[in-house]
Protein backbone atom coordinates (compact mmCIF):
# COMPACT_ATOMS: atom_id res chain seq x y z
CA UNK A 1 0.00 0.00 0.00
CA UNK A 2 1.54 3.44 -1.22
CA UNK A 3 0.40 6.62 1.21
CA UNK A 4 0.70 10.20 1.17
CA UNK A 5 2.48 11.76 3.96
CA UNK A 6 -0.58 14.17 4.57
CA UNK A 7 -3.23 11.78 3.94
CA UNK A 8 -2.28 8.48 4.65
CA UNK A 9 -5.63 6.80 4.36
CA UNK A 10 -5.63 8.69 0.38
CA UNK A 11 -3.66 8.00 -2.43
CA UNK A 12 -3.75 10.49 -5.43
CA UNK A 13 -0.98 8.83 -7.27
CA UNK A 14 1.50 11.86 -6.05
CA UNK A 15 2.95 10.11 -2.89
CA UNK A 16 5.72 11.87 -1.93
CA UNK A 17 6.61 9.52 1.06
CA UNK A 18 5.87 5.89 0.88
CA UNK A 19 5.74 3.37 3.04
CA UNK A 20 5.70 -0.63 3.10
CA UNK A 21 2.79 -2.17 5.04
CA UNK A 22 3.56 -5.61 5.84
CA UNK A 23 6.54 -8.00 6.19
CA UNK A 24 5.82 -9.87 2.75
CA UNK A 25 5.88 -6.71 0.61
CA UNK A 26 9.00 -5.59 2.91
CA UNK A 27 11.25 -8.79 1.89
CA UNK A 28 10.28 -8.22 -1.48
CA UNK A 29 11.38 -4.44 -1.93
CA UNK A 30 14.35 -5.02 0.47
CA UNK A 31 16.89 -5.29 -2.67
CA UNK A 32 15.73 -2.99 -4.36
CA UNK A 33 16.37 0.88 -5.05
CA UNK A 34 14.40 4.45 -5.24
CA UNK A 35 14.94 7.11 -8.29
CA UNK A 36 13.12 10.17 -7.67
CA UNK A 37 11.69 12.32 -10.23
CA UNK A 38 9.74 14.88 -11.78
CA UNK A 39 7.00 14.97 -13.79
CA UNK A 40 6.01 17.93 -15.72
CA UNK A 41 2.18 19.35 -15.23
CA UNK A 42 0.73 19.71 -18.48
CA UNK A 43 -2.40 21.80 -17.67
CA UNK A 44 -5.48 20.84 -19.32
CA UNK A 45 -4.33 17.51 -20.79
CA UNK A 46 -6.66 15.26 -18.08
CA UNK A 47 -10.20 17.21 -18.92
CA UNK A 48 -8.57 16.83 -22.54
CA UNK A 49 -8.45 13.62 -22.39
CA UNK A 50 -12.03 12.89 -20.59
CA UNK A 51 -13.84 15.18 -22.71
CA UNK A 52 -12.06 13.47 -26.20
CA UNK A 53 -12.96 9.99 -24.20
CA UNK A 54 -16.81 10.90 -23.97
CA UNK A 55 -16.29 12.10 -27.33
CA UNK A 56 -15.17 9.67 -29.08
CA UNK A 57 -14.11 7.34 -26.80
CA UNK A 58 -11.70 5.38 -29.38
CA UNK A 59 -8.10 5.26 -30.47
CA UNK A 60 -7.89 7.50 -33.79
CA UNK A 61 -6.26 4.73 -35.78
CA UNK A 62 -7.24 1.21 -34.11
CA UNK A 63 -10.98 2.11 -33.01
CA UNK A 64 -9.60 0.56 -29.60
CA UNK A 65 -12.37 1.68 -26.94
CA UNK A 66 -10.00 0.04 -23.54
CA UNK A 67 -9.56 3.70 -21.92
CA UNK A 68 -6.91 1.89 -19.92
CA UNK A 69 -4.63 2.08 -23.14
CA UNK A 70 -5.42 4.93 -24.37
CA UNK A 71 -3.25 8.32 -24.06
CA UNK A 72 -3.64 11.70 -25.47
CA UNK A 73 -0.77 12.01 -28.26
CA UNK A 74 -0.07 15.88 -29.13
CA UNK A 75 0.88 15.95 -32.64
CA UNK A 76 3.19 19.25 -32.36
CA UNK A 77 4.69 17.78 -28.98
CA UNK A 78 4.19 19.05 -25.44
CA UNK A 79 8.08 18.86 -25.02
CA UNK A 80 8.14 21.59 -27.98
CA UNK A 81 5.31 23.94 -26.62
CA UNK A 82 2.21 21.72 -28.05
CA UNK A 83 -1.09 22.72 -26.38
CA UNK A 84 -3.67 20.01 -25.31
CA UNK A 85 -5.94 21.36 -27.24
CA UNK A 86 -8.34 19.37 -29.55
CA UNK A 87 -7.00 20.52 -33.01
CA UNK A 88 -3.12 19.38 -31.71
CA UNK A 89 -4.06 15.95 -30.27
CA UNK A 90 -5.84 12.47 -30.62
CA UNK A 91 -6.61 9.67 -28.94
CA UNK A 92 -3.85 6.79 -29.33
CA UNK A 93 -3.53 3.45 -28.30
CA UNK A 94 -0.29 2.91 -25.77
CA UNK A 95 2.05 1.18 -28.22
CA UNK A 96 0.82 3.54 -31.25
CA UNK A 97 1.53 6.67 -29.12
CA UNK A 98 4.60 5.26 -28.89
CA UNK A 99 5.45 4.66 -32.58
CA UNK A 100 4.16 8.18 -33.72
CA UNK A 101 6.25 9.84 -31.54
CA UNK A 102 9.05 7.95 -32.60
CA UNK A 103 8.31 9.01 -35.99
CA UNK A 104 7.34 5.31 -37.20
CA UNK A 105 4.32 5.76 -37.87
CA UNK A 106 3.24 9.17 -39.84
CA UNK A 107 0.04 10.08 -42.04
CA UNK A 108 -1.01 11.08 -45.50
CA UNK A 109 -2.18 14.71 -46.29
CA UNK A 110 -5.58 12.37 -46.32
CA UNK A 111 -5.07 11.04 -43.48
CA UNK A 112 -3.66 7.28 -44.10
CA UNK A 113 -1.62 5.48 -41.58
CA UNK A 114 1.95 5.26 -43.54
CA UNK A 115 4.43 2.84 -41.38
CA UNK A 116 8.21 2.93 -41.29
CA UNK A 117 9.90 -0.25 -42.62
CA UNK A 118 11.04 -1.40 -39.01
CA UNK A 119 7.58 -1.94 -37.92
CA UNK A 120 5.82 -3.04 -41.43
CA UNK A 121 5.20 -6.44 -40.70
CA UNK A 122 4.32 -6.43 -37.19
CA UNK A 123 1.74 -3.61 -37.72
CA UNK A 124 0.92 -4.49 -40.91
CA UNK A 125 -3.10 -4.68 -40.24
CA UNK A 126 -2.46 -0.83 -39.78
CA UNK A 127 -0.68 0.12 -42.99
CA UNK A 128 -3.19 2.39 -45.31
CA UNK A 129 -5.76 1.96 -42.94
CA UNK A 130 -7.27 5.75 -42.32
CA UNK A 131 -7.52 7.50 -39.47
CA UNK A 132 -11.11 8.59 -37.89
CA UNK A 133 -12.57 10.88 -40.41
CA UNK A 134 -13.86 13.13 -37.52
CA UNK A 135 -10.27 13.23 -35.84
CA UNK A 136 -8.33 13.43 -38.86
CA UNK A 137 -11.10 16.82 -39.64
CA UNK A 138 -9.68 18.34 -36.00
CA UNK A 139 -6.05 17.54 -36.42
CA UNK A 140 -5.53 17.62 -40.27
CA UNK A 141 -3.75 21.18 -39.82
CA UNK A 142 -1.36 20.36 -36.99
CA UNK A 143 -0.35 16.78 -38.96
CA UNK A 144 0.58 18.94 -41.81
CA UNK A 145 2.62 20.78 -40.37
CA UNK A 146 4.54 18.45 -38.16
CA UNK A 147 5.58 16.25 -41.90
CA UNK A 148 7.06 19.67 -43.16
């Protein structure tokens, strides 16, 4: 059980002191190490993301509905000034995310899913497939500018 120092009987996912419980979960974290870190705030990006989720509800590529795996993905990055806002970002599934920030997976000035040669075959259900017509309408400004 992780705590909060000020709230111990709440967790908000921000736990700046933690604690082990019980002598089980001690021996098991007993050889292990602690990295702290931070994580930047990226206001707006949560109602963002619940408002696109009642939206839509699905990733923009996939149609994959599991909000569990699904993330925001800012098409002009947050690391580069990108807004959450709704014409710089999409719904994405986890491992897509992933690959379109890598630059492995880019679109079409229509829209198409066009996949780098390293990932053909493994996401090869995805090549040419389009992206949500009423996404692709939102974003179709902000993907054009990040292939330039």
């Amino acid at each position: 059980q992780w705590t909060d120092k000020d709230d111990p009987k709440k967790w908000n996912g921000n736990a700046r002191h933690c604690r082990i419980v019980n002598e089980e979960d001690a021996a098991f974290f007993a050889d292990m190490s602690y990295d702290t870190y931070l994580r930047v705030a990226r206001p707006g990006q949560a109602q963002l993301r619940d408002e696109m989720l009642k939206k839509n509800g699905a990733c923009a590529i996939t149609g994959t509905t599991t909000e569990a795996i699904l993330d925001i993905a800012h098409i002009d990055e947050a690391r580069n000034g990108g807004r959450a806002l709704w014409s710089n970002c999409m719904l994405l599934r986890v491992d897509i995310h992933r690959l379109f920030d890598a630059g492995l997976i880019r679109f079409s000035p229509d829209g198409t899913a066009l996949l780098d040669r390293s990932i053909a075959e493994e996401y090869k259900d995805l090549q040419a497939r389009k992206m949500d017509p009423e996404v692709f309408a939102l974003v179709r400004e902000a993907l054009a500018l990040r292939s330039h």
